mmCIF file of C-alpha atoms in Angstrom:
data_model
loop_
_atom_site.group_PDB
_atom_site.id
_atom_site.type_symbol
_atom_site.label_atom_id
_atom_site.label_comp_id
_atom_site.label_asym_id
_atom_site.label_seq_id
_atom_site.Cartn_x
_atom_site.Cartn_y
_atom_site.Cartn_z
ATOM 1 C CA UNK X 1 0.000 0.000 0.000
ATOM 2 C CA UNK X 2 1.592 3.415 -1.110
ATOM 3 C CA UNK X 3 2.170 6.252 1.691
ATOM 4 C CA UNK X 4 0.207 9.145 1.521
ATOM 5 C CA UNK X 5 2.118 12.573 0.383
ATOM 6 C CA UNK X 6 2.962 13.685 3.514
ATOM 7 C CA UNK X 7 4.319 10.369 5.368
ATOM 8 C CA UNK X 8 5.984 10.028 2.052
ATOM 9 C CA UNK X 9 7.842 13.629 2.003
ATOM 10 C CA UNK X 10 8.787 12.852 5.740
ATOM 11 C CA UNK X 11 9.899 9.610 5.385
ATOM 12 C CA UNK X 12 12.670 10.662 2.286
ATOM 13 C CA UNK X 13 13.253 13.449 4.203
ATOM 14 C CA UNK X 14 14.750 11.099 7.222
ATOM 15 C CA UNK X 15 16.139 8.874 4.459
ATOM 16 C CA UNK X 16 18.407 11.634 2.458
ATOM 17 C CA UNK X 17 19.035 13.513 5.842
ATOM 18 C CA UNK X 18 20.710 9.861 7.396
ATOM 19 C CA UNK X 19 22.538 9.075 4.722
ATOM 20 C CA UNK X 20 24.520 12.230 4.743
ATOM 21 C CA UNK X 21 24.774 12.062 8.879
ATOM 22 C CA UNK X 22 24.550 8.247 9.697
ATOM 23 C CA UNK X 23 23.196 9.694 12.966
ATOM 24 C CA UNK X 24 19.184 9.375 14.161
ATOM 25 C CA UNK X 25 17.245 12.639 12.446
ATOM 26 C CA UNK X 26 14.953 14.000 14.172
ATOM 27 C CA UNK X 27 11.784 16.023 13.728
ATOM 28 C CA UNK X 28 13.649 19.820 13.817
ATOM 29 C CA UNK X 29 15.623 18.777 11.198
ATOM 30 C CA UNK X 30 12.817 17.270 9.258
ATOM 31 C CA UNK X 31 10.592 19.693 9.991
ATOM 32 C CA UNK X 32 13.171 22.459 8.035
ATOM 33 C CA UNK X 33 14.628 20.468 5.430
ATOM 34 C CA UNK X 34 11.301 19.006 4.455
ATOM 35 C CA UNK X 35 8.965 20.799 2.264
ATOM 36 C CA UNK X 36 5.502 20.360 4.271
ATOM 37 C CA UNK X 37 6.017 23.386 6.529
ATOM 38 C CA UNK X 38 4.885 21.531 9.429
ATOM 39 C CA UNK X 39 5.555 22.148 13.173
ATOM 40 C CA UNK X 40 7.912 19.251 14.888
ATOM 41 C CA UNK X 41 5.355 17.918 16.756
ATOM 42 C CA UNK X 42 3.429 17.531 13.561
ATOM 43 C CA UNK X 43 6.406 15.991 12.194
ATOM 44 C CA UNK X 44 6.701 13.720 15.508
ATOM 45 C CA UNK X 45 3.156 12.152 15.144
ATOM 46 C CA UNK X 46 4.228 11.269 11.398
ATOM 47 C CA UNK X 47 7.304 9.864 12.481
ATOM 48 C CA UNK X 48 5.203 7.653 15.235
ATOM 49 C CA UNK X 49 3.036 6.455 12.400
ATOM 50 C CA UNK X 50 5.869 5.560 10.094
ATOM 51 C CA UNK X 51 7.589 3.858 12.978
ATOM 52 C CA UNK X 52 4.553 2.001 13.943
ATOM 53 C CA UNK X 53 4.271 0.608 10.427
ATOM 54 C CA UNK X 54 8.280 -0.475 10.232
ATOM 55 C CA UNK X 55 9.934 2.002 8.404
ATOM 56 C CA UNK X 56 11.505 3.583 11.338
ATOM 57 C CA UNK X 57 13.407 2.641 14.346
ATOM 58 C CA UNK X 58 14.062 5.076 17.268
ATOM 59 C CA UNK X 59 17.413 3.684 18.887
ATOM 60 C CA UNK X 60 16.298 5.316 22.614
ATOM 61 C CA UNK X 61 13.992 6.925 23.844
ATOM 62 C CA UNK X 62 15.215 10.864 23.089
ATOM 63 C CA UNK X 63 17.138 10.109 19.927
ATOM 64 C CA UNK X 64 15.627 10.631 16.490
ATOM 65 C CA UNK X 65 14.518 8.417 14.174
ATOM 66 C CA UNK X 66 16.361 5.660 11.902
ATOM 67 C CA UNK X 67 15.090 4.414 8.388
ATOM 68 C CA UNK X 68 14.877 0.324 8.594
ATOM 69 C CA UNK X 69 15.516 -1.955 5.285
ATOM 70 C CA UNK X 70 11.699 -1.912 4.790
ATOM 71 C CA UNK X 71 12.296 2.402 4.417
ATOM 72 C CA UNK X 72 15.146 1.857 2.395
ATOM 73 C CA UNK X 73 13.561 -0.775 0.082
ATOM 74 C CA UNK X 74 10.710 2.054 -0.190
ATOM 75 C CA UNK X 75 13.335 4.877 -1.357
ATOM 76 C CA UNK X 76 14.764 2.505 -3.792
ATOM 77 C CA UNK X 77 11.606 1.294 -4.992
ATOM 78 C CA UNK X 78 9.801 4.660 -4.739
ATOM 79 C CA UNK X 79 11.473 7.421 -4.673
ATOM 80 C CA UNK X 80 14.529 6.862 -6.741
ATOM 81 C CA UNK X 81 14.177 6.456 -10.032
ATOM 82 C CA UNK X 82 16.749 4.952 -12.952
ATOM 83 C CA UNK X 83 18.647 6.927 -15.468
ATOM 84 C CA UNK X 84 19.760 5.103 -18.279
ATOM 85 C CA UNK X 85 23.423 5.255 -18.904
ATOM 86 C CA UNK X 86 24.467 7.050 -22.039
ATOM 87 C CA UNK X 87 25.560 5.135 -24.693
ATOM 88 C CA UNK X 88 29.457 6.707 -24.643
ATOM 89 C CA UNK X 89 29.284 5.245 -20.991
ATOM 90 C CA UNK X 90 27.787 1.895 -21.927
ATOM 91 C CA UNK X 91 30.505 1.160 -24.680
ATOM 92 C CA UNK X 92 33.010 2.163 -22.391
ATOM 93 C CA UNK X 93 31.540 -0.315 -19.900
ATOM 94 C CA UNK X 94 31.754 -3.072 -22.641
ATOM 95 C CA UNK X 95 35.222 -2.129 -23.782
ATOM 96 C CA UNK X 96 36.787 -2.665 -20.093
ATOM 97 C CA UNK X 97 34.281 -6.236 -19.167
ATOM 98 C CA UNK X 98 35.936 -7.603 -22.572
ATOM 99 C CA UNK X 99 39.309 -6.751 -22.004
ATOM 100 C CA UNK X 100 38.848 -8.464 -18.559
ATOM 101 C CA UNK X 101 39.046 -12.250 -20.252
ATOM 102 C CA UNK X 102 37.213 -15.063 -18.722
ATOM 103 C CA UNK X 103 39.200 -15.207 -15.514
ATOM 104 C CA UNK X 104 36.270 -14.335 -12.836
ATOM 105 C CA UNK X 105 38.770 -12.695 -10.416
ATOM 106 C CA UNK X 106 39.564 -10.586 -13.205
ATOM 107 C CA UNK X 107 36.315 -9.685 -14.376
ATOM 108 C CA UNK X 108 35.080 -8.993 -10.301
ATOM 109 C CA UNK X 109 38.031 -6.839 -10.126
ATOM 110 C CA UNK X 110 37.166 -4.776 -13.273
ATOM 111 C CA UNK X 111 33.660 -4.579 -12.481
ATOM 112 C CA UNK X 112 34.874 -3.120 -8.690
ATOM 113 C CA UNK X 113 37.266 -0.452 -10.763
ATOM 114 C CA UNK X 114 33.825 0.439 -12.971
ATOM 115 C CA UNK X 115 31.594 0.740 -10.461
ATOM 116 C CA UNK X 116 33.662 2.684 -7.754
ATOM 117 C CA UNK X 117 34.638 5.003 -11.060
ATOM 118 C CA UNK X 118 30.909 5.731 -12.385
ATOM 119 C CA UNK X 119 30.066 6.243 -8.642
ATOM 120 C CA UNK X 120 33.036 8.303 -7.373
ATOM 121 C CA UNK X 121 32.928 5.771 -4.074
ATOM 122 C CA UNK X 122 34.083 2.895 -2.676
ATOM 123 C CA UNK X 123 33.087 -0.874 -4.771
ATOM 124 C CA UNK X 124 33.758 -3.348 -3.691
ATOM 125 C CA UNK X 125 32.603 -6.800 -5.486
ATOM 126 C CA UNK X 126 32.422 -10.174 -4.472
ATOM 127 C CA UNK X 127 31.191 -13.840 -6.098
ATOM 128 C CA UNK X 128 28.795 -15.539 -3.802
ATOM 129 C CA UNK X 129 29.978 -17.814 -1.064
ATOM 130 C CA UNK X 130 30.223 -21.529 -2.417
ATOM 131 C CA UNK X 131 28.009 -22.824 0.123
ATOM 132 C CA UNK X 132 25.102 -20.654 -1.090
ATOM 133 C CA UNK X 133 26.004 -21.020 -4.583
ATOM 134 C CA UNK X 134 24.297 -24.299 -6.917
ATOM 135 C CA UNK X 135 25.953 -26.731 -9.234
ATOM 136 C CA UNK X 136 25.172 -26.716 -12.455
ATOM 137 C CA UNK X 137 27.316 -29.567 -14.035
ATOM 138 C CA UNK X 138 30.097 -31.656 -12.641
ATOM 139 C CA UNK X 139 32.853 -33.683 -14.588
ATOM 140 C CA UNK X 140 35.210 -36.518 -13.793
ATOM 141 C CA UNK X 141 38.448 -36.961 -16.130
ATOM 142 C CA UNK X 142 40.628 -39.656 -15.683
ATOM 143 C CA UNK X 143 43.854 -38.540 -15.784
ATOM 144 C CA UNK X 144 46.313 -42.007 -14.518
ATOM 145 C CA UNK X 145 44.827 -44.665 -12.794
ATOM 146 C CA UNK X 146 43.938 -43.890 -9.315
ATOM 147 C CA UNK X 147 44.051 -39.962 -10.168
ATOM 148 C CA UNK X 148 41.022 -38.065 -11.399
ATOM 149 C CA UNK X 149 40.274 -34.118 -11.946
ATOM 150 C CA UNK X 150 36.747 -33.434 -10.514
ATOM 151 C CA UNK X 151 35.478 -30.127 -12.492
ATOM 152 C CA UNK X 152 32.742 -28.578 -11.183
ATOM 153 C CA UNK X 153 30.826 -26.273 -12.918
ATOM 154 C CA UNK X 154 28.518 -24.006 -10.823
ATOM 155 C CA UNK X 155 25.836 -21.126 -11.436
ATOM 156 C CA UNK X 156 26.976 -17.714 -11.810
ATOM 157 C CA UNK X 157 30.083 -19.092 -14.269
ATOM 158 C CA UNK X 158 32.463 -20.267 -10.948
ATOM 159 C CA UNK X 159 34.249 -23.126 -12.040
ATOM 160 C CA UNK X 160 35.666 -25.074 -9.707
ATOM 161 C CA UNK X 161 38.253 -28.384 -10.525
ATOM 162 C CA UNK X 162 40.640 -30.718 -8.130
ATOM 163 C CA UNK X 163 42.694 -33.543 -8.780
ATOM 164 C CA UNK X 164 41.754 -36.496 -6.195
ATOM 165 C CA UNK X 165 43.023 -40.021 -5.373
ATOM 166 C CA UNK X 166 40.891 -42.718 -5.890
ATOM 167 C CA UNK X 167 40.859 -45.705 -3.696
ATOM 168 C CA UNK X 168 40.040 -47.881 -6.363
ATOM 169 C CA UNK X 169 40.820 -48.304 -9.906
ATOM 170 C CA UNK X 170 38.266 -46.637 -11.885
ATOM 171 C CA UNK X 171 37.210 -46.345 -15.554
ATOM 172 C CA UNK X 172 36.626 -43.685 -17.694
ATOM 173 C CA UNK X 173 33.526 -45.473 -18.107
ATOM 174 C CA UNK X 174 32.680 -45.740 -14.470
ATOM 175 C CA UNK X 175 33.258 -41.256 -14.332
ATOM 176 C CA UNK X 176 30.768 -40.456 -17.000
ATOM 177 C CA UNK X 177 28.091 -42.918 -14.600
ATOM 178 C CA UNK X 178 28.701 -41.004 -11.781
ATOM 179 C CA UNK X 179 28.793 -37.281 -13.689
ATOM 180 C CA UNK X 180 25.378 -38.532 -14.356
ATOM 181 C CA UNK X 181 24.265 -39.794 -11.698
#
């Protein structure tokens, strides 16, 4: 359900006014930075309402207020709207991703470079964790008896491979059975 105007003004008021200050805002400051003209104890009971319905948290009991992920999922979703890139900037983009090769360090560490560059702050990028990512395909290659490479492909383009010992003497035959199984 959308905010009315007002909870809306106040609520990217707080928003803009903590990002700059990463300190609790509270209703002076909202009351002359927004554009509502209202009294702080106008801007109080609006501030009670938005924290009643999650988007605010007040860390004691004479501090300000503090936007919660639910607020900030609202401002991204809401309030802030996408500009497409120009297409100078998007070729550029391309140029750099291509000349990063295949190598997925390389390409996370170009795509860290980009985005700290287009946003004039700090990137940082990192592949998921492997225990949250999935497998998408899995190999076996014999390489000497009792020696196999285990590749494993997962999603997201991380490819994974190790060379293990096997106990037993195993076919080529007997790797493609267990790739599929």
């Amino acid at each position: 359900m959308p905010l009315p105007d007002r909870e809306r003004e106040v609520l990217t008021t707080i928003i803009e006014a903590y990002i700059v200050t990463a300190a609790p805002v509270g209703s002076r400051t909202v009351s002359k930075q927004s554009h509502l003209g209202l009294s702080p104890a106008s801007i109080r009971n609006i501030m009670a309402d938005l924290t009643d319905e999650g988007y605010l948290e007040q860390p004691h009991t004479s501090a300000g207020r503090v936007p919660t992920a639910r607020a900030f999922r609202f401002y991204l979703d809401e309030v802030m709207h996408e500009r497409p890139l120009p297409d100078a900037q998007k070729q550029r983009i391309a140029a750099i991703l291509s000349s990063a090769g295949l190598e997925l360090s390389n390409i996370l560490r170009q795509t860290s470079r980009l985005l700290s560059g287009l946003s004039l702050q700090v990137a940082m990028v990192v592949a998921p964790r492997h225990a949250d990512t999935r497998w998408k395909r899995i190999d076996f290659s014999l390489l000497n008896p009792g020696l196999v490479m285990v590749i494993l492909v997962l999603q997201g383009g991380l490819v994974r491979n190790r060379v293990i010992q096997t106990a037993v003497e195993v076919t080529a035959d007997d790797l493609t059975a267990y790739a599929n199984f």
